[in-house]
mmCIF file with all atom_site columns, C-alpha atoms in Angstrom:
data_model
loop_
_atom_site.group_PDB
_atom_site.id
_atom_site.type_symbol
_atom_site.label_atom_id
_atom_site.label_alt_id
_atom_site.label_comp_id
_atom_site.label_asym_id
_atom_site.label_entity_id
_atom_site.label_seq_id
_atom_site.pdbx_PDB_ins_code
_atom_site.Cartn_x
_atom_site.Cartn_y
_atom_site.Cartn_z
_atom_site.occupancy
_atom_site.B_iso_or_equiv
_atom_site.pdbx_formal_charge
_atom_site.auth_seq_id
_atom_site.auth_comp_id
_atom_site.auth_asym_id
_atom_site.auth_atom_id
_atom_site.pdbx_PDB_model_num
ATOM 1   C CA . MET A 1 1   ? 87.254  125.017 148.544 1.00 69.00 ? 931  MET A CA 1
ATOM 2   C CA . LEU A 1 2   ? 90.243  122.956 147.396 1.00 71.00 ? 932  LEU A CA 1
ATOM 3   C CA . ALA A 1 3   ? 88.778  122.552 143.907 1.00 79.00 ? 933  ALA A CA 1
ATOM 4   C CA . ARG A 1 4   ? 88.157  126.303 143.730 1.00 73.00 ? 934  ARG A CA 1
ATOM 5   C CA . ALA A 1 5   ? 91.733  126.966 144.880 1.00 76.00 ? 935  ALA A CA 1
ATOM 6   C CA . GLU A 1 6   ? 93.034  124.661 142.157 1.00 77.00 ? 936  GLU A CA 1
ATOM 7   C CA . ARG A 1 7   ? 91.017  126.530 139.493 1.00 76.00 ? 937  ARG A CA 1
ATOM 8   C CA . LEU A 1 8   ? 92.176  129.912 140.771 1.00 75.00 ? 938  LEU A CA 1
ATOM 9   C CA . ALA A 1 9   ? 95.798  128.796 140.849 1.00 77.00 ? 939  ALA A CA 1
ATOM 10  C CA . ALA A 1 10  ? 95.527  127.446 137.298 1.00 79.00 ? 940  ALA A CA 1
ATOM 11  C CA . ALA A 1 11  ? 94.206  130.834 136.180 1.00 77.00 ? 941  ALA A CA 1
ATOM 12  C CA . ALA A 1 12  ? 97.076  132.723 137.833 1.00 72.00 ? 942  ALA A CA 1
ATOM 13  C CA . GLY A 1 13  ? 98.061  135.747 135.816 1.00 64.00 ? 943  GLY A CA 1
ATOM 14  C CA . LYS A 1 14  ? 94.765  135.803 133.924 1.00 65.00 ? 944  LYS A CA 1
ATOM 15  C CA . VAL A 1 15  ? 92.839  138.715 135.369 1.00 56.00 ? 945  VAL A CA 1
ATOM 16  C CA . PRO A 1 16  ? 89.170  138.742 134.327 1.00 56.00 ? 946  PRO A CA 1
ATOM 17  C CA . GLY A 1 17  ? 88.384  141.763 132.161 1.00 53.00 ? 947  GLY A CA 1
ATOM 18  C CA . GLU A 1 18  ? 92.060  142.480 131.478 1.00 50.00 ? 948  GLU A CA 1
ATOM 19  C CA . THR A 1 19  ? 93.110  143.868 128.120 1.00 46.00 ? 949  THR A CA 1
ATOM 20  C CA . ASP A 1 20  ? 96.434  145.082 126.828 1.00 45.00 ? 950  ASP A CA 1
ATOM 21  C CA . THR A 1 21  ? 95.509  148.657 127.725 1.00 46.00 ? 951  THR A CA 1
ATOM 22  C CA . ASP A 1 22  ? 94.158  148.112 131.215 1.00 50.00 ? 952  ASP A CA 1
ATOM 23  C CA . ALA A 1 23  ? 96.501  145.444 132.581 1.00 50.00 ? 953  ALA A CA 1
ATOM 24  C CA . GLY A 1 24  ? 95.596  144.635 136.143 1.00 56.00 ? 954  GLY A CA 1
ATOM 25  C CA . ALA A 1 25  ? 92.324  146.571 136.069 1.00 59.00 ? 955  ALA A CA 1
ATOM 26  C CA . GLY A 1 26  ? 89.102  144.926 137.092 1.00 69.00 ? 956  GLY A CA 1
ATOM 27  C CA . THR A 1 27  ? 85.602  146.072 137.800 1.00 81.00 ? 957  THR A CA 1
ATOM 28  C CA . GLY A 1 28  ? 84.692  146.934 141.354 1.00 85.00 ? 958  GLY A CA 1
ATOM 29  C CA . ALA A 1 29  ? 82.695  143.723 141.558 1.00 88.00 ? 959  ALA A CA 1
ATOM 30  C CA . GLU A 1 30  ? 85.626  141.631 140.287 1.00 90.00 ? 960  GLU A CA 1
ATOM 31  C CA . VAL A 1 31  ? 87.926  143.240 142.826 1.00 92.00 ? 961  VAL A CA 1
ATOM 32  C CA . GLU A 1 32  ? 85.493  142.559 145.663 1.00 92.00 ? 962  GLU A CA 1
ATOM 33  C CA . VAL A 1 33  ? 85.074  138.939 144.579 1.00 90.00 ? 963  VAL A CA 1
ATOM 34  C CA . ALA A 1 34  ? 88.843  138.494 144.379 1.00 90.00 ? 964  ALA A CA 1
ATOM 35  C CA . MET A 1 35  ? 89.318  139.982 147.833 1.00 93.00 ? 965  MET A CA 1
ATOM 36  C CA . ALA A 1 36  ? 86.570  137.803 149.339 1.00 93.00 ? 966  ALA A CA 1
ATOM 37  C CA . GLU A 1 37  ? 88.158  134.737 147.757 1.00 92.00 ? 967  GLU A CA 1
ATOM 38  C CA . ILE A 1 38  ? 91.549  135.697 149.178 1.00 93.00 ? 968  ILE A CA 1
ATOM 39  C CA . VAL A 1 39  ? 90.076  135.865 152.686 1.00 94.00 ? 969  VAL A CA 1
ATOM 40  C CA . ALA A 1 40  ? 88.222  132.550 152.244 1.00 92.00 ? 970  ALA A CA 1
ATOM 41  C CA . LEU A 1 41  ? 91.354  130.838 150.945 1.00 94.00 ? 971  LEU A CA 1
ATOM 42  C CA . ALA A 1 42  ? 93.419  132.240 153.829 1.00 95.00 ? 972  ALA A CA 1
ATOM 43  C CA . ARG A 1 43  ? 90.872  130.843 156.297 1.00 94.00 ? 973  ARG A CA 1
ATOM 44  C CA . ALA A 1 44  ? 91.094  127.441 154.615 1.00 94.00 ? 974  ALA A CA 1
ATOM 45  C CA . ILE A 1 45  ? 94.889  127.582 154.893 1.00 95.00 ? 975  ILE A CA 1
ATOM 46  C CA . ASP A 1 46  ? 94.582  128.503 158.583 1.00 96.00 ? 976  ASP A CA 1
ATOM 47  C CA . LEU A 1 47  ? 92.360  125.460 159.190 1.00 96.00 ? 977  LEU A CA 1
ATOM 48  C CA . ALA A 1 48  ? 94.857  123.263 157.349 1.00 95.00 ? 978  ALA A CA 1
ATOM 49  C CA . GLU A 1 49  ? 97.611  124.703 159.573 1.00 97.00 ? 979  GLU A CA 1
ATOM 50  C CA . ALA A 1 50  ? 95.496  123.853 162.640 1.00 97.00 ? 980  ALA A CA 1
ATOM 51  C CA . ALA A 1 51  ? 95.200  120.283 161.383 1.00 96.00 ? 981  ALA A CA 1
ATOM 52  C CA . ILE A 1 52  ? 98.962  120.116 160.815 1.00 96.00 ? 982  ILE A CA 1
ATOM 53  C CA . ALA A 1 53  ? 99.531  121.397 164.357 1.00 97.00 ? 983  ALA A CA 1
ATOM 54  C CA . ALA A 1 54  ? 97.215  118.687 165.690 1.00 96.00 ? 984  ALA A CA 1
ATOM 55  C CA . ARG A 1 55  ? 99.054  115.912 163.823 1.00 95.00 ? 985  ARG A CA 1
ATOM 56  C CA . LEU A 1 56  ? 102.672 116.982 164.400 1.00 95.00 ? 986  LEU A CA 1
ATOM 57  C CA . PRO A 1 57  ? 102.792 115.885 168.070 1.00 95.00 ? 987  PRO A CA 1
ATOM 58  C CA . ILE A 1 58  ? 101.689 112.400 167.038 1.00 93.00 ? 988  ILE A CA 1
ATOM 59  C CA . ALA A 1 59  ? 104.373 112.190 164.348 1.00 91.00 ? 989  ALA A CA 1
ATOM 60  C CA . GLU A 1 60  ? 106.990 113.586 166.715 1.00 91.00 ? 990  GLU A CA 1
ATOM 61  C CA . ALA A 1 61  ? 106.071 111.300 169.630 1.00 89.00 ? 991  ALA A CA 1
ATOM 62  C CA . GLY A 1 62  ? 106.312 108.294 167.314 1.00 84.00 ? 992  GLY A CA 1
ATOM 63  C CA . LYS A 1 63  ? 109.727 109.453 166.077 1.00 82.00 ? 993  LYS A CA 1
ATOM 64  C CA . GLY A 1 64  ? 108.309 109.461 162.564 1.00 78.00 ? 994  GLY A CA 1
ATOM 65  C CA . HIS A 1 65  ? 111.116 111.670 161.309 1.00 83.00 ? 995  HIS A CA 1
ATOM 66  C CA . HIS A 1 66  ? 113.576 108.815 161.895 1.00 74.00 ? 996  HIS A CA 1
ATOM 67  C CA . LEU A 1 67  ? 111.641 106.715 159.388 1.00 78.00 ? 997  LEU A CA 1
ATOM 68  C CA . PHE A 1 68  ? 112.688 109.243 156.756 1.00 79.00 ? 998  PHE A CA 1
ATOM 69  C CA . GLY A 1 69  ? 116.261 109.692 157.935 1.00 79.00 ? 999  GLY A CA 1
ATOM 70  C CA . ARG A 1 70  ? 115.737 113.148 159.445 1.00 86.00 ? 1000 ARG A CA 1
ATOM 71  C CA . ARG A 1 71  ? 117.282 114.333 162.704 1.00 87.00 ? 1001 ARG A CA 1
ATOM 72  C CA . SER A 1 72  ? 114.174 116.190 163.892 1.00 91.00 ? 1002 SER A CA 1
ATOM 73  C CA . ILE A 1 73  ? 110.498 116.590 163.172 1.00 93.00 ? 1003 ILE A CA 1
ATOM 74  C CA . GLY A 1 74  ? 111.253 120.119 161.933 1.00 93.00 ? 1004 GLY A CA 1
ATOM 75  C CA . ALA A 1 75  ? 113.852 118.865 159.447 1.00 92.00 ? 1005 ALA A CA 1
ATOM 76  C CA . TRP A 1 76  ? 111.420 116.234 158.208 1.00 94.00 ? 1006 TRP A CA 1
ATOM 77  C CA . LEU A 1 77  ? 108.578 118.770 157.920 1.00 95.00 ? 1007 LEU A CA 1
ATOM 78  C CA . ALA A 1 78  ? 110.714 121.214 155.933 1.00 95.00 ? 1008 ALA A CA 1
ATOM 79  C CA . ALA A 1 79  ? 111.788 118.486 153.514 1.00 94.00 ? 1009 ALA A CA 1
ATOM 80  C CA . ALA A 1 80  ? 108.376 116.823 153.236 1.00 93.00 ? 1010 ALA A CA 1
ATOM 81  C CA . THR A 1 81  ? 106.506 120.057 152.572 1.00 94.00 ? 1011 THR A CA 1
ATOM 82  C CA . GLY A 1 82  ? 109.168 121.928 150.639 1.00 96.00 ? 1012 GLY A CA 1
ATOM 83  C CA . SER A 1 83  ? 109.098 124.733 153.175 1.00 95.00 ? 1013 SER A CA 1
ATOM 84  C CA . ARG A 1 84  ? 111.837 126.877 154.632 1.00 97.00 ? 1014 ARG A CA 1
ATOM 85  C CA . THR A 1 85  ? 113.427 125.575 157.809 1.00 95.00 ? 1015 THR A CA 1
ATOM 86  C CA . ALA A 1 86  ? 112.201 128.670 159.669 1.00 95.00 ? 1016 ALA A CA 1
ATOM 87  C CA . ARG A 1 87  ? 108.599 128.035 158.579 1.00 96.00 ? 1017 ARG A CA 1
ATOM 88  C CA . ALA A 1 88  ? 108.818 124.392 159.640 1.00 96.00 ? 1018 ALA A CA 1
ATOM 89  C CA . GLY A 1 89  ? 110.279 125.492 162.991 1.00 96.00 ? 1019 GLY A CA 1
ATOM 90  C CA . GLU A 1 90  ? 107.404 127.931 163.472 1.00 97.00 ? 1020 GLU A CA 1
ATOM 91  C CA . ARG A 1 91  ? 104.919 125.130 162.807 1.00 97.00 ? 1021 ARG A CA 1
ATOM 92  C CA . VAL A 1 92  ? 106.674 122.808 165.265 1.00 97.00 ? 1022 VAL A CA 1
ATOM 93  C CA . THR A 1 93  ? 106.794 125.512 167.949 1.00 97.00 ? 1023 THR A CA 1
ATOM 94  C CA . LEU A 1 94  ? 103.073 126.111 167.492 1.00 98.00 ? 1024 LEU A CA 1
ATOM 95  C CA . ALA A 1 95  ? 102.266 122.399 167.703 1.00 97.00 ? 1025 ALA A CA 1
ATOM 96  C CA . ARG A 1 96  ? 104.346 121.998 170.868 1.00 97.00 ? 1026 ARG A CA 1
ATOM 97  C CA . GLN A 1 97  ? 102.919 125.075 172.580 1.00 98.00 ? 1027 GLN A CA 1
ATOM 98  C CA . LEU A 1 98  ? 99.210  124.601 171.844 1.00 98.00 ? 1028 LEU A CA 1
ATOM 99  C CA . PRO A 1 99  ? 98.658  122.154 174.742 1.00 97.00 ? 1029 PRO A CA 1
ATOM 100 C CA . ARG A 1 100 ? 99.835  124.961 177.065 1.00 97.00 ? 1030 ARG A CA 1
ATOM 101 C CA . LEU A 1 101 ? 97.591  127.509 175.313 1.00 98.00 ? 1031 LEU A CA 1
ATOM 102 C CA . PRO A 1 102 ? 94.039  126.176 175.604 1.00 98.00 ? 1032 PRO A CA 1
ATOM 103 C CA . ARG A 1 103 ? 92.274  129.385 174.584 1.00 98.00 ? 1033 ARG A CA 1
ATOM 104 C CA . THR A 1 104 ? 94.568  129.874 171.596 1.00 98.00 ? 1034 THR A CA 1
ATOM 105 C CA . ALA A 1 105 ? 94.191  126.195 170.634 1.00 98.00 ? 1035 ALA A CA 1
ATOM 106 C CA . GLY A 1 106 ? 90.402  126.350 170.729 1.00 97.00 ? 1036 GLY A CA 1
ATOM 107 C CA . LEU A 1 107 ? 90.152  129.535 168.717 1.00 98.00 ? 1037 LEU A CA 1
ATOM 108 C CA . PHE A 1 108 ? 92.723  128.326 166.190 1.00 97.00 ? 1038 PHE A CA 1
ATOM 109 C CA . ALA A 1 109 ? 91.084  124.922 165.702 1.00 96.00 ? 1039 ALA A CA 1
ATOM 110 C CA . SER A 1 110 ? 87.674  126.557 165.192 1.00 96.00 ? 1040 SER A CA 1
ATOM 111 C CA . GLY A 1 111 ? 88.984  129.005 162.607 1.00 95.00 ? 1041 GLY A CA 1
ATOM 112 C CA . ARG A 1 112 ? 88.419  132.053 164.826 1.00 96.00 ? 1042 ARG A CA 1
ATOM 113 C CA . LEU A 1 113 ? 92.148  132.786 165.175 1.00 97.00 ? 1043 LEU A CA 1
ATOM 114 C CA . SER A 1 114 ? 94.520  132.862 162.224 1.00 97.00 ? 1044 SER A CA 1
ATOM 115 C CA . TYR A 1 115 ? 97.719  130.880 161.922 1.00 98.00 ? 1045 TYR A CA 1
ATOM 116 C CA . GLY A 1 116 ? 99.718  134.106 162.127 1.00 97.00 ? 1046 GLY A CA 1
ATOM 117 C CA . TYR A 1 117 ? 98.236  135.102 165.468 1.00 98.00 ? 1047 TYR A CA 1
ATOM 118 C CA . ALA A 1 118 ? 98.390  131.564 166.898 1.00 98.00 ? 1048 ALA A CA 1
ATOM 119 C CA . ALA A 1 119 ? 102.039 131.148 165.857 1.00 98.00 ? 1049 ALA A CA 1
ATOM 120 C CA . THR A 1 120 ? 102.922 134.557 167.302 1.00 98.00 ? 1050 THR A CA 1
ATOM 121 C CA . ILE A 1 121 ? 101.291 133.742 170.645 1.00 98.00 ? 1051 ILE A CA 1
ATOM 122 C CA . ALA A 1 122 ? 103.059 130.355 170.718 1.00 98.00 ? 1052 ALA A CA 1
ATOM 123 C CA . SER A 1 123 ? 106.391 131.983 169.968 1.00 96.00 ? 1053 SER A CA 1
ATOM 124 C CA . ALA A 1 124 ? 105.875 134.677 172.604 1.00 95.00 ? 1054 ALA A CA 1
ATOM 125 C CA . THR A 1 125 ? 105.134 132.132 175.326 1.00 96.00 ? 1055 THR A CA 1
ATOM 126 C CA . ARG A 1 126 ? 107.542 129.320 174.438 1.00 93.00 ? 1056 ARG A CA 1
ATOM 127 C CA . HIS A 1 127 ? 110.139 130.325 177.051 1.00 90.00 ? 1057 HIS A CA 1
ATOM 128 C CA . LEU A 1 128 ? 107.624 131.154 179.782 1.00 93.00 ? 1058 LEU A CA 1
ATOM 129 C CA . ASP A 1 129 ? 106.797 128.643 182.477 1.00 93.00 ? 1059 ASP A CA 1
ATOM 130 C CA . ASP A 1 130 ? 103.249 127.321 182.788 1.00 95.00 ? 1060 ASP A CA 1
ATOM 131 C CA . ALA A 1 131 ? 102.140 129.916 185.361 1.00 95.00 ? 1061 ALA A CA 1
ATOM 132 C CA . GLU A 1 132 ? 103.541 132.786 183.304 1.00 95.00 ? 1062 GLU A CA 1
ATOM 133 C CA . THR A 1 133 ? 101.954 131.372 180.159 1.00 96.00 ? 1063 THR A CA 1
ATOM 134 C CA . GLU A 1 134 ? 98.607  131.145 181.944 1.00 96.00 ? 1064 GLU A CA 1
ATOM 135 C CA . LEU A 1 135 ? 98.840  134.862 182.715 1.00 96.00 ? 1065 LEU A CA 1
ATOM 136 C CA . ALA A 1 136 ? 100.165 135.934 179.318 1.00 97.00 ? 1066 ALA A CA 1
ATOM 137 C CA . GLU A 1 137 ? 97.836  133.982 177.041 1.00 98.00 ? 1067 GLU A CA 1
ATOM 138 C CA . PRO A 1 138 ? 94.605  135.899 177.780 1.00 97.00 ? 1068 PRO A CA 1
ATOM 139 C CA . ILE A 1 139 ? 96.355  139.212 177.210 1.00 97.00 ? 1069 ILE A CA 1
ATOM 140 C CA . LEU A 1 140 ? 97.789  138.093 173.883 1.00 98.00 ? 1070 LEU A CA 1
ATOM 141 C CA . VAL A 1 141 ? 94.553  136.463 172.707 1.00 98.00 ? 1071 VAL A CA 1
ATOM 142 C CA . GLU A 1 142 ? 92.520  139.555 173.579 1.00 98.00 ? 1072 GLU A CA 1
ATOM 143 C CA . LEU A 1 143 ? 94.934  141.706 171.631 1.00 97.00 ? 1073 LEU A CA 1
ATOM 144 C CA . ALA A 1 144 ? 94.873  139.259 168.700 1.00 97.00 ? 1074 ALA A CA 1
ATOM 145 C CA . GLN A 1 145 ? 91.091  139.477 168.574 1.00 97.00 ? 1075 GLN A CA 1
ATOM 146 C CA . ALA A 1 146 ? 90.984  143.275 168.667 1.00 96.00 ? 1076 ALA A CA 1
ATOM 147 C CA . SER A 1 147 ? 89.940  144.583 165.277 1.00 93.00 ? 1077 SER A CA 1
ATOM 148 C CA . THR A 1 148 ? 92.712  147.167 165.177 1.00 95.00 ? 1078 THR A CA 1
ATOM 149 C CA . SER A 1 149 ? 95.569  144.853 166.171 1.00 95.00 ? 1079 SER A CA 1
ATOM 150 C CA . THR A 1 150 ? 98.122  143.317 163.846 1.00 97.00 ? 1080 THR A CA 1
ATOM 151 C CA . VAL A 1 151 ? 100.305 140.252 164.282 1.00 97.00 ? 1081 VAL A CA 1
ATOM 152 C CA . GLU A 1 152 ? 103.198 142.664 164.866 1.00 98.00 ? 1082 GLU A CA 1
ATOM 153 C CA . ASP A 1 153 ? 101.255 144.282 167.743 1.00 97.00 ? 1083 ASP A CA 1
ATOM 154 C CA . VAL A 1 154 ? 100.831 140.865 169.359 1.00 98.00 ? 1084 VAL A CA 1
ATOM 155 C CA . ALA A 1 155 ? 104.533 140.082 168.874 1.00 97.00 ? 1085 ALA A CA 1
ATOM 156 C CA . ARG A 1 156 ? 105.480 143.400 170.517 1.00 97.00 ? 1086 ARG A CA 1
ATOM 157 C CA . ALA A 1 157 ? 103.112 142.702 173.408 1.00 97.00 ? 1087 ALA A CA 1
ATOM 158 C CA . GLY A 1 158 ? 104.678 139.261 173.813 1.00 95.00 ? 1088 GLY A CA 1
ATOM 159 C CA . GLN A 1 159 ? 108.121 140.842 173.913 1.00 93.00 ? 1089 GLN A CA 1
ATOM 160 C CA . THR A 1 160 ? 106.919 143.365 176.503 1.00 94.00 ? 1090 THR A CA 1
ATOM 161 C CA . ILE A 1 161 ? 105.537 140.540 178.651 1.00 94.00 ? 1091 ILE A CA 1
ATOM 162 C CA . ILE A 1 162 ? 108.865 138.715 178.483 1.00 90.00 ? 1092 ILE A CA 1
ATOM 163 C CA . GLU A 1 163 ? 110.790 141.878 179.374 1.00 89.00 ? 1093 GLU A CA 1
ATOM 164 C CA . THR A 1 164 ? 108.428 142.548 182.299 1.00 91.00 ? 1094 THR A CA 1
ATOM 165 C CA . ILE A 1 165 ? 108.660 138.991 183.639 1.00 87.00 ? 1095 ILE A CA 1
ATOM 166 C CA . ASP A 1 166 ? 112.383 138.719 182.994 1.00 83.00 ? 1096 ASP A CA 1
ATOM 167 C CA . PRO A 1 167 ? 114.091 142.109 183.302 1.00 83.00 ? 1097 PRO A CA 1
ATOM 168 C CA . ASP A 1 168 ? 117.556 140.520 183.632 1.00 81.00 ? 1098 ASP A CA 1
ATOM 169 C CA . GLY A 1 169 ? 117.237 138.845 180.216 1.00 77.00 ? 1099 GLY A CA 1
ATOM 170 C CA . ARG A 1 170 ? 117.390 135.139 181.155 1.00 75.00 ? 1100 ARG A CA 1
ATOM 171 C CA . LEU A 1 171 ? 114.536 134.325 178.763 1.00 69.00 ? 1101 LEU A CA 1
ATOM 172 C CA . ALA A 1 172 ? 115.990 136.500 176.014 1.00 68.00 ? 1102 ALA A CA 1
ATOM 173 C CA . ARG A 1 173 ? 119.250 134.557 176.226 1.00 73.00 ? 1103 ARG A CA 1
ATOM 174 C CA . ALA A 1 174 ? 117.352 131.272 176.097 1.00 69.00 ? 1104 ALA A CA 1
ATOM 175 C CA . ALA A 1 175 ? 115.405 132.507 173.077 1.00 66.00 ? 1105 ALA A CA 1
ATOM 176 C CA . ALA A 1 176 ? 118.616 133.538 171.325 1.00 68.00 ? 1106 ALA A CA 1
ATOM 177 C CA . LYS A 1 177 ? 120.100 130.084 171.921 1.00 70.00 ? 1107 LYS A CA 1
ATOM 178 C CA . THR A 1 178 ? 116.939 128.475 170.543 1.00 64.00 ? 1108 THR A CA 1
ATOM 179 C CA . GLU A 1 179 ? 117.052 130.631 167.413 1.00 59.00 ? 1109 GLU A CA 1
#
């Protein structure tokens, strides 16, 4: 899959069947192939994200970021991967939360739950205690696996769970401080 991704990336901007008069057009078959490849590549990226999430706790526990002069594992990750600080923070949150989210962790590691859904569930539960997380996770996972749900639906459900558990806003204030 990596070799195929490299070839596709090298061909970026070169649409098969494209001429000056039909820029961007492709046959139905070409479009279907492109869309299938997009989904396959996204799944490969999700599995790579699962592997990153599995390795980050080891790097963090060993204080690996200090070896590279970084103040946190998130700062190191952003610099080492050339990613935005927010993206690195999302990855770190996911890696830290997965041990508390066994169903999410299993589905994510097996490729049956995308990075987007796993990260959203991790974010939604990061300020919940273990008992609250144990109650919230099945609801969020079920919603994530529903064919009509989006990542935004799961995020809204997570917010609703927090507001139900914490009507006085203690968790919301903690989340704001974290952000």
